[in-house]
Amino acid sequence: MQANRSQLHSPSGTGGSENTSASQCVHTRLTEGSCLHSGDVHIQMNSVPKECAENPNSRNIRSGVHSCAHGCVHSRLRSHSHSEARQPVDTAIESGEHGSSSFSEFRYLFKWLQKSLPYILILGVKLVMQHITGISLGIGLLTTFMYANKSIVNQVFLRERSSKIQCAWLLVFLAGSSVLIYYTFHSQSLYYSLIFLNPTLDHLSFWEVLWTVGITDFILKFLFMGLKCLILLVPSFIMPFKSKGYWYMLLEELCQYYRTFVPIPVWFRYLISYGEFDNVTRWSLGILLALFYLILKFLDFFGHLKTFRQVLQIFFTRPSYGVAASKRQCADVDDICSICQAEFQKPILLICQHIFCEECITLLFNREKTCPLCRTVISDHINKWKDGATSSHLQIY
């Protein structure tokens, strides 16, 4: 019985040892496979151990391991492909969240403005009531300038057909507006700024500086626009239209040149007054700011000086765009000017052999450089301001 029992247990012991060796083989292969990195596909083609090859049960276990390895490979490939497909979706979700957050911030800002609108209106009305005089005067000066500037340009464009009554009315209107402003604020002596003096103000604050400089700039514009009206009133037989254009250009350049330096005393006094305190640091800072302002104005001075010299050269040399055309040359083009579509008046033959009226071509070259027919360059520069216009730039510094 013992022998039989040993014989009966011997196969199972053999099978147990075989199963143990097979499990060790599987554990070895799984341990070797654990060295694989995520995303790598590695197929082991090495020869199996001898005990695993001789054991028939190990084949079944090996086939299971092989199928498990294949399953792991496929699962890794699927997980890798799913992760790659999930990346664009995550990016789109993140961009959507960013867009929604920015939209929510904009909506919050809009709600805040909507709630704060009544308070902003209250503060705005308070500021307007505090500075109602300055705002009303500024609007009046601006509308006066725009009306007078447009009227003068129209009268210059009409040339001999311009209305002398309209020009006289503009002259009286501009002069009356200037006198009325200075009479209304005579206690402040704002007219001192016209001759590089400081007005009689007790305390020169920032808003008072803007007030003084702004009114002075508009008054200077009105003054030079009045001089242009005087030129318009001069008869054509005394001063031809071409000569008037050069005078308009010279007056405008003089106006801009003068307006550049008028604000210097007012701003210099304001910057120096910052250092009137007992504090040495503030006094030194006021001096430095004033000196820096003067340096910038001198640089601006040299820039305007170059332009002014060019204008003076044009004014005194009076460059011609061509020579007088003969009657035969005018007859070749049927005695008709291509600009005004009328008979020639003082025809001029350009270097490109095209003929125009002297006044027509002079008016054209105020804003152009080339011939209107062949586009040949006739003038090297554009003669600005010869149409009687005034610069709308506000010189506040």
CSV table of C-alpha atoms in Angstrom, one decimal:
chain,number,residue,atom,x,y,z
A,1,MET,CA,0.0,0.0,0.0
A,2,GLN,CA,2.8,2.4,0.7
A,3,ALA,CA,4.5,1.5,-2.6
A,4,ASN,CA,1.3,2.1,-4.5
A,5,ARG,CA,0.7,5.3,-2.5
A,6,SER,CA,4.1,6.5,-3.5
A,7,GLN,CA,3.5,5.5,-7.1
A,8,LEU,CA,0.2,7.3,-7.0
A,9,HIS,CA,1.8,10.5,-5.6
A,10,SER,CA,4.8,10.3,-7.8
A,11,PRO,CA,3.1,11.6,-11.0
A,12,SER,CA,1.5,14.3,-9.1
A,13,GLY,CA,4.8,15.3,-7.6
A,14,THR,CA,6.3,15.2,-11.1
A,15,GLY,CA,3.5,17.3,-12.3
A,16,GLY,CA,3.9,19.6,-9.4
A,17,SER,CA,7.6,20.1,-10.1
A,18,GLU,CA,6.7,20.6,-13.7
A,19,ASN,CA,4.1,23.2,-12.8
A,20,THR,CA,6.5,24.8,-10.5
A,21,SER,CA,9.2,25.0,-13.2
A,22,ALA,CA,6.6,26.3,-15.7
A,23,SER,CA,5.5,28.9,-13.2
A,24,GLN,CA,9.1,29.9,-12.7
A,25,CYS,CA,9.5,30.2,-16.4
A,26,VAL,CA,6.4,32.3,-16.7
A,27,HIS,CA,7.6,34.5,-13.8
A,28,THR,CA,11.0,34.9,-15.5
A,29,ARG,CA,9.4,35.9,-18.8
A,30,LEU,CA,7.0,38.3,-17.1
A,31,THR,CA,9.9,39.8,-15.1
A,32,GLU,CA,11.9,40.2,-18.3
A,33,GLY,CA,8.8,41.8,-19.9
A,34,SER,CA,8.5,44.2,-17.1
A,35,CYS,CA,11.6,46.0,-18.2
A,36,LEU,CA,9.7,47.2,-21.3
A,37,HIS,CA,8.8,50.9,-21.3
A,38,SER,CA,5.3,52.1,-21.8
A,39,GLY,CA,4.5,52.5,-25.5
A,40,ASP,CA,7.3,50.1,-26.6
A,41,VAL,CA,6.5,46.8,-28.4
A,42,HIS,CA,9.0,44.1,-27.7
A,43,ILE,CA,8.7,40.5,-28.9
A,44,GLN,CA,11.0,38.0,-27.2
A,45,MET,CA,12.4,35.5,-29.7
A,46,ASN,CA,15.0,33.8,-27.5
A,47,SER,CA,15.1,30.1,-26.9
A,48,VAL,CA,13.1,29.0,-23.9
A,49,PRO,CA,14.8,27.2,-21.0
A,50,LYS,CA,15.4,23.5,-21.3
A,51,GLU,CA,13.0,22.5,-18.6
A,52,CYS,CA,10.4,24.6,-20.1
A,53,ALA,CA,11.0,23.1,-23.5
A,54,GLU,CA,10.9,19.5,-22.2
A,55,ASN,CA,7.8,20.0,-20.2
A,56,PRO,CA,4.6,19.6,-22.2
A,57,ASN,CA,2.5,21.5,-19.7
A,58,SER,CA,4.8,24.5,-20.1
A,59,ARG,CA,3.7,24.7,-23.7
A,60,ASN,CA,0.2,25.4,-22.6
A,61,ILE,CA,1.4,27.9,-20.1
A,62,ARG,CA,3.7,29.5,-22.7
A,63,SER,CA,0.8,29.8,-25.2
A,64,GLY,CA,-1.2,31.5,-22.4
A,65,VAL,CA,1.7,33.8,-21.7
A,66,HIS,CA,2.0,34.4,-25.5
A,67,SER,CA,-1.6,35.3,-25.8
A,68,CYS,CA,-1.4,37.5,-22.7
A,69,ALA,CA,1.6,39.2,-24.2
A,70,HIS,CA,-0.3,39.8,-27.4
A,71,GLY,CA,-3.2,41.1,-25.4
A,72,CYS,CA,-0.9,43.5,-23.5
A,73,VAL,CA,0.6,44.7,-26.7
A,74,HIS,CA,-2.8,45.3,-28.3
A,75,SER,CA,-4.0,47.0,-25.1
A,76,ARG,CA,-0.9,49.3,-25.1
A,77,LEU,CA,-1.4,50.1,-28.8
A,78,ARG,CA,-5.1,50.9,-28.2
A,79,SER,CA,-4.3,53.0,-25.1
A,80,HIS,CA,-1.6,54.8,-27.0
A,81,SER,CA,-3.9,55.5,-30.0
A,82,HIS,CA,-6.7,56.6,-27.6
A,83,SER,CA,-4.3,59.0,-25.8
A,84,GLU,CA,-3.2,60.5,-29.2
A,85,ALA,CA,-6.8,60.9,-30.2
A,86,ARG,CA,-7.7,62.4,-26.9
A,87,GLN,CA,-5.0,65.1,-27.1
A,88,PRO,CA,-6.7,67.3,-29.8
A,89,VAL,CA,-10.0,66.9,-27.9
A,90,ASP,CA,-8.3,68.1,-24.6
A,91,THR,CA,-6.7,71.0,-26.5
A,92,ALA,CA,-10.1,72.0,-27.9
A,93,ILE,CA,-11.7,71.7,-24.5
A,94,GLU,CA,-8.9,73.9,-23.0
A,95,SER,CA,-9.3,76.5,-25.8
A,96,GLY,CA,-13.1,76.5,-25.2
A,97,GLU,CA,-12.6,76.9,-21.5
A,98,HIS,CA,-10.2,79.9,-22.2
A,99,GLY,CA,-12.7,81.5,-24.6
A,100,SER,CA,-15.5,81.0,-22.1
A,101,SER,CA,-13.5,82.5,-19.3
A,102,SER,CA,-12.6,85.6,-21.4
A,103,PHE,CA,-16.2,85.9,-22.4
A,104,SER,CA,-17.3,85.7,-18.8
A,105,GLU,CA,-14.7,88.4,-17.8
A,106,PHE,CA,-16.0,90.7,-20.6
A,107,ARG,CA,-19.6,90.0,-19.4
A,108,TYR,CA,-18.6,90.8,-15.8
A,109,LEU,CA,-17.0,94.1,-17.0
A,110,PHE,CA,-20.1,95.0,-19.0
A,111,LYS,CA,-22.3,94.4,-15.9
A,112,TRP,CA,-20.0,96.5,-13.8
A,113,LEU,CA,-20.1,99.4,-16.3
A,114,GLN,CA,-23.9,99.0,-16.4
A,115,LYS,CA,-24.2,99.2,-12.6
A,116,SER,CA,-21.7,102.1,-12.4
A,117,LEU,CA,-23.2,104.1,-15.3
A,118,PRO,CA,-25.4,106.3,-13.0
A,119,TYR,CA,-22.5,107.2,-10.8
A,120,ILE,CA,-20.3,107.9,-13.8
A,121,LEU,CA,-23.0,110.2,-15.2
A,122,ILE,CA,-23.2,112.0,-11.8
A,123,LEU,CA,-19.5,112.6,-11.7
A,124,GLY,CA,-19.5,113.7,-15.4
A,125,VAL,CA,-22.2,116.2,-14.8
A,126,LYS,CA,-20.3,117.5,-11.7
A,127,LEU,CA,-17.1,118.0,-13.8
A,128,VAL,CA,-19.0,119.7,-16.6
A,129,MET,CA,-20.6,122.1,-14.1
A,130,GLN,CA,-17.3,122.9,-12.6
A,131,HIS,CA,-15.7,123.7,-16.0
A,132,ILE,CA,-18.8,124.9,-17.8
A,133,THR,CA,-17.1,128.2,-18.8
A,134,GLY,CA,-14.0,126.6,-20.3
A,135,ILE,CA,-16.0,123.9,-22.1
A,136,SER,CA,-18.4,126.4,-23.6
A,137,LEU,CA,-15.7,128.7,-24.7
A,138,GLY,CA,-13.7,125.8,-26.2
A,139,ILE,CA,-16.7,124.7,-28.3
A,140,GLY,CA,-17.3,128.2,-29.4
A,141,LEU,CA,-13.7,128.8,-30.5
A,142,LEU,CA,-13.6,125.5,-32.3
A,143,THR,CA,-16.8,126.2,-34.3
A,144,THR,CA,-15.7,129.7,-35.1
A,145,PHE,CA,-12.4,128.4,-36.4
A,146,MET,CA,-14.0,125.7,-38.5
A,147,TYR,CA,-16.5,128.1,-40.0
A,148,ALA,CA,-14.0,130.8,-40.8
A,149,ASN,CA,-11.4,128.4,-42.2
A,150,LYS,CA,-13.9,126.7,-44.6
A,151,SER,CA,-15.2,130.1,-45.8
A,152,ILE,CA,-11.7,131.4,-46.5
A,153,VAL,CA,-10.8,128.3,-48.5
A,154,ASN,CA,-14.0,128.6,-50.5
A,155,GLN,CA,-13.3,132.2,-51.3
A,156,VAL,CA,-9.7,131.5,-52.4
A,157,PHE,CA,-11.0,128.7,-54.7
A,158,LEU,CA,-13.5,131.2,-56.4
A,159,ARG,CA,-10.5,133.5,-57.3
A,160,GLU,CA,-11.9,136.5,-59.2
A,161,ARG,CA,-15.5,135.4,-58.4
A,162,SER,CA,-14.9,135.6,-54.6
A,163,SER,CA,-17.3,137.8,-52.6
A,164,LYS,CA,-15.7,140.9,-51.1
A,165,ILE,CA,-18.6,141.3,-48.8
A,166,GLN,CA,-18.1,137.8,-47.5
A,167,CYS,CA,-14.4,138.4,-47.0
A,168,ALA,CA,-15.1,141.7,-45.1
A,169,TRP,CA,-17.7,139.9,-42.9
A,170,LEU,CA,-15.1,137.2,-42.0
A,171,LEU,CA,-12.6,139.8,-41.1
A,172,VAL,CA,-15.0,141.6,-38.8
A,173,PHE,CA,-16.2,138.4,-37.3
A,174,LEU,CA,-12.7,137.1,-36.4
A,175,ALA,CA,-11.6,140.5,-35.0
A,176,GLY,CA,-14.8,140.8,-32.9
A,177,SER,CA,-14.5,137.3,-31.5
A,178,SER,CA,-10.9,138.0,-30.4
A,179,VAL,CA,-11.8,141.3,-28.8
A,180,LEU,CA,-14.8,139.9,-27.0
A,181,ILE,CA,-12.8,137.1,-25.4
A,182,TYR,CA,-10.1,139.4,-24.1
A,183,TYR,CA,-12.6,141.9,-22.8
A,184,THR,CA,-14.6,139.1,-21.0
A,185,PHE,CA,-11.4,137.9,-19.2
A,186,HIS,CA,-9.6,141.2,-19.0
A,187,SER,CA,-8.8,140.6,-15.3
A,188,GLN,CA,-6.6,137.7,-16.3
A,189,SER,CA,-4.6,139.7,-18.9
A,190,LEU,CA,-4.6,136.7,-21.3
A,191,TYR,CA,-3.3,139.0,-24.1
A,192,TYR,CA,0.1,139.1,-22.3
A,193,SER,CA,0.7,135.6,-23.7
A,194,LEU,CA,0.8,137.1,-27.3
A,195,ILE,CA,4.0,139.0,-26.5
A,196,PHE,CA,5.7,136.2,-24.5
A,197,LEU,CA,4.6,137.5,-21.0
A,198,ASN,CA,2.8,135.7,-18.2
A,199,PRO,CA,-0.9,136.5,-17.6
A,200,THR,CA,-1.9,137.9,-14.2
A,201,LEU,CA,-3.0,134.8,-12.4
A,202,ASP,CA,-2.5,134.3,-8.7
A,203,HIS,CA,-1.9,130.6,-8.8
A,204,LEU,CA,-1.1,128.9,-12.2
A,205,SER,CA,-2.5,125.4,-12.0
A,206,PHE,CA,-2.4,122.7,-14.7
A,207,TRP,CA,-5.9,123.5,-15.9
A,208,GLU,CA,-5.2,127.2,-16.0
A,209,VAL,CA,-2.1,126.6,-18.1
A,210,LEU,CA,-4.3,124.7,-20.6
A,211,TRP,CA,-6.9,127.4,-20.5
A,212,THR,CA,-4.3,130.2,-21.2
A,213,VAL,CA,-2.4,128.3,-23.9
A,214,GLY,CA,-5.6,127.1,-25.7
A,215,ILE,CA,-7.2,130.6,-25.9
A,216,THR,CA,-3.9,132.1,-27.1
A,217,ASP,CA,-3.5,129.5,-29.8
A,218,PHE,CA,-7.0,130.1,-31.2
A,219,ILE,CA,-6.5,133.9,-31.0
A,220,LEU,CA,-3.3,133.6,-33.1
A,221,LYS,CA,-5.1,131.6,-35.6
A,222,PHE,CA,-7.9,134.2,-35.9
A,223,LEU,CA,-5.3,136.9,-36.3
A,224,PHE,CA,-3.5,135.3,-39.2
A,225,MET,CA,-6.9,134.2,-40.8
A,226,GLY,CA,-7.9,137.9,-40.7
A,227,LEU,CA,-4.7,138.8,-42.6
A,228,LYS,CA,-5.6,136.2,-45.2
A,229,CYS,CA,-9.0,137.9,-45.5
A,230,LEU,CA,-7.2,141.2,-46.1
A,231,ILE,CA,-5.3,139.6,-49.0
A,232,LEU,CA,-8.5,138.4,-50.4
A,233,LEU,CA,-9.8,141.9,-50.5
A,234,VAL,CA,-6.9,143.1,-52.6
A,235,PRO,CA,-7.9,143.5,-56.2
A,236,SER,CA,-6.5,141.0,-58.7
A,237,PHE,CA,-4.8,143.7,-60.9
A,238,ILE,CA,-2.7,144.8,-57.8
A,239,MET,CA,-1.9,141.3,-56.6
A,240,PRO,CA,-2.5,138.4,-59.0
A,241,PHE,CA,-3.9,135.1,-57.8
A,242,LYS,CA,-0.5,133.3,-58.1
A,243,SER,CA,1.1,135.9,-55.8
A,244,LYS,CA,-1.7,135.6,-53.3
A,245,GLY,CA,-1.1,131.9,-53.1
A,246,TYR,CA,2.5,132.5,-52.0
A,247,TRP,CA,1.4,135.0,-49.4
A,248,TYR,CA,-1.1,132.5,-48.0
A,249,MET,CA,1.7,130.0,-47.7
A,250,LEU,CA,4.0,132.5,-46.0
A,251,LEU,CA,1.4,133.6,-43.5
A,252,GLU,CA,0.5,130.1,-42.5
A,253,GLU,CA,4.2,129.1,-42.0
A,254,LEU,CA,4.7,132.3,-39.9
A,255,CYS,CA,1.6,131.5,-37.8
A,256,GLN,CA,2.8,128.0,-37.1
A,257,TYR,CA,6.3,129.2,-36.3
A,258,TYR,CA,5.0,131.8,-33.9
A,259,ARG,CA,2.5,129.5,-32.2
A,260,THR,CA,5.4,127.1,-31.4
A,261,PHE,CA,7.1,129.6,-29.1
A,262,VAL,CA,4.2,131.4,-27.5
A,263,PRO,CA,3.4,128.7,-24.8
A,264,ILE,CA,7.1,128.6,-23.6
A,265,PRO,CA,6.8,131.3,-20.8
A,266,VAL,CA,3.5,129.9,-19.4
A,267,TRP,CA,4.8,126.3,-19.3
A,268,PHE,CA,8.2,127.4,-17.9
A,269,ARG,CA,6.5,129.3,-15.1
A,270,TYR,CA,4.3,126.4,-14.3
A,271,LEU,CA,7.2,123.9,-14.1
A,272,ILE,CA,9.4,126.3,-12.1
A,273,SER,CA,6.6,126.9,-9.6
A,274,TYR,CA,6.8,123.2,-8.6
A,275,GLY,CA,10.1,124.1,-6.9
A,276,GLU,CA,8.9,127.1,-4.9
A,277,PHE,CA,8.5,124.9,-1.8
A,278,ASP,CA,11.1,124.7,0.9
A,279,ASN,CA,11.9,121.2,0.0
A,280,VAL,CA,15.2,121.1,-1.9
A,281,THR,CA,14.2,117.9,-3.8
A,282,ARG,CA,11.1,119.5,-5.2
A,283,TRP,CA,12.9,122.7,-6.1
A,284,SER,CA,15.6,120.7,-8.0
A,285,LEU,CA,13.0,118.6,-9.8
A,286,GLY,CA,11.2,121.7,-10.9
A,287,ILE,CA,14.4,123.2,-12.4
A,288,LEU,CA,15.3,119.9,-14.2
A,289,LEU,CA,11.8,119.7,-15.7
A,290,ALA,CA,11.9,123.3,-16.9
A,291,LEU,CA,15.4,122.8,-18.5
A,292,PHE,CA,14.3,119.6,-20.1
A,293,TYR,CA,11.2,121.4,-21.6
A,294,LEU,CA,13.4,124.2,-23.0
A,295,ILE,CA,15.8,121.6,-24.6
A,296,LEU,CA,12.8,120.0,-26.3
A,297,LYS,CA,11.5,123.3,-27.5
A,298,PHE,CA,14.9,124.3,-29.0
A,299,LEU,CA,15.0,121.0,-30.9
A,300,ASP,CA,11.5,121.7,-32.2
A,301,PHE,CA,12.7,125.2,-33.1
A,302,PHE,CA,15.5,123.9,-35.4
A,303,GLY,CA,13.0,121.5,-37.1
A,304,HIS,CA,10.6,124.4,-37.9
A,305,LEU,CA,13.5,126.6,-38.9
A,306,LYS,CA,14.4,124.2,-41.7
A,307,THR,CA,10.9,124.2,-43.1
A,308,PHE,CA,10.6,127.9,-42.8
A,309,ARG,CA,13.8,128.5,-44.8
A,310,GLN,CA,12.4,126.3,-47.6
A,311,VAL,CA,9.2,128.4,-47.6
A,312,LEU,CA,11.1,131.6,-47.7
A,313,GLN,CA,13.1,130.3,-50.7
A,314,ILE,CA,10.0,129.4,-52.6
A,315,PHE,CA,8.4,132.8,-51.7
A,316,PHE,CA,11.3,134.8,-53.0
A,317,THR,CA,12.3,132.7,-56.0
A,318,ARG,CA,8.8,132.0,-57.3
A,319,PRO,CA,9.7,128.9,-59.3
A,320,SER,CA,8.0,128.6,-62.7
A,321,TYR,CA,6.4,125.4,-63.9
A,322,GLY,CA,7.0,126.2,-67.6
A,323,VAL,CA,7.1,129.0,-70.3
A,324,ALA,CA,4.4,131.0,-71.9
A,325,ALA,CA,2.8,129.1,-74.8
A,326,SER,CA,2.4,130.6,-78.2
A,327,LYS,CA,-0.9,131.0,-80.1
A,328,ARG,CA,0.1,128.3,-82.6
A,329,GLN,CA,0.8,125.9,-79.8
A,330,CYS,CA,-2.5,126.7,-78.2
A,331,ALA,CA,-4.3,126.2,-81.6
A,332,ASP,CA,-2.9,122.7,-81.8
A,333,VAL,CA,-5.0,121.7,-78.8
A,334,ASP,CA,-8.1,123.7,-79.9
A,335,ASP,CA,-7.4,126.5,-77.4
A,336,ILE,CA,-9.1,124.5,-74.6
A,337,CYS,CA,-7.6,123.9,-71.2
A,338,SER,CA,-8.1,120.3,-70.1
A,339,ILE,CA,-8.5,121.3,-66.5
A,340,CYS,CA,-11.2,124.0,-66.6
A,341,GLN,CA,-12.6,123.0,-70.1
A,342,ALA,CA,-12.5,126.7,-71.2
A,343,GLU,CA,-10.3,128.9,-73.4
A,344,PHE,CA,-6.8,129.4,-72.3
A,345,GLN,CA,-6.1,132.3,-69.9
A,346,LYS,CA,-2.3,133.0,-69.8
A,347,PRO,CA,-1.4,129.5,-71.2
A,348,ILE,CA,1.7,127.8,-69.8
A,349,LEU,CA,3.7,125.1,-71.7
A,350,LEU,CA,5.1,122.5,-69.3
A,351,ILE,CA,8.3,120.6,-69.8
A,352,CYS,CA,6.1,117.6,-70.9
A,353,GLN,CA,4.7,119.8,-73.8
A,354,HIS,CA,1.2,120.0,-72.3
A,355,ILE,CA,-0.5,123.4,-72.1
A,356,PHE,CA,-2.7,124.6,-69.2
A,357,CYS,CA,-4.0,127.9,-67.9
A,358,GLU,CA,-1.5,129.5,-65.5
A,359,GLU,CA,-4.0,129.7,-62.6
A,360,CYS,CA,-5.3,126.2,-63.2
A,361,ILE,CA,-1.9,124.6,-63.1
A,362,THR,CA,-0.8,126.8,-60.2
A,363,LEU,CA,-3.9,125.6,-58.2
A,364,LEU,CA,-3.2,122.0,-59.2
A,365,PHE,CA,0.4,122.1,-58.1
A,366,ASN,CA,-0.6,123.2,-54.7
A,367,ARG,CA,-1.4,119.6,-53.9
A,368,GLU,CA,0.2,117.6,-56.8
A,369,LYS,CA,3.7,117.1,-58.3
A,370,THR,CA,2.9,115.6,-61.7
A,371,CYS,CA,1.2,116.6,-64.9
A,372,PRO,CA,-2.5,115.6,-64.9
A,373,LEU,CA,-2.2,114.1,-68.4
A,374,CYS,CA,1.1,112.2,-68.6
A,375,ARG,CA,2.1,112.1,-64.9
A,376,THR,CA,5.5,113.6,-65.6
A,377,VAL,CA,7.0,115.1,-62.4
A,378,ILE,CA,7.0,118.8,-62.8
A,379,SER,CA,7.4,120.1,-59.2
A,380,ASP,CA,9.9,118.7,-56.7
A,381,HIS,CA,7.7,119.8,-53.7
A,382,ILE,CA,4.1,120.3,-52.8
A,383,ASN,CA,3.3,124.0,-52.0
A,384,LYS,CA,1.1,123.5,-49.0
A,385,TRP,CA,-1.2,126.2,-47.6
A,386,LYS,CA,-1.4,128.1,-50.9
A,387,ASP,CA,-5.2,127.4,-50.9
A,388,GLY,CA,-5.7,129.7,-47.9
A,389,ALA,CA,-6.2,126.9,-45.4
A,390,THR,CA,-5.1,127.1,-41.7
A,391,SER,CA,-3.8,124.2,-39.7
A,392,SER,CA,-6.3,122.8,-37.2
A,393,HIS,CA,-3.4,121.5,-34.9
A,394,LEU,CA,-3.8,122.8,-31.4
A,395,GLN,CA,-0.4,123.9,-30.0
A,396,ILE,CA,-0.8,123.4,-26.3
A,397,TYR,CA,2.8,122.7,-25.3
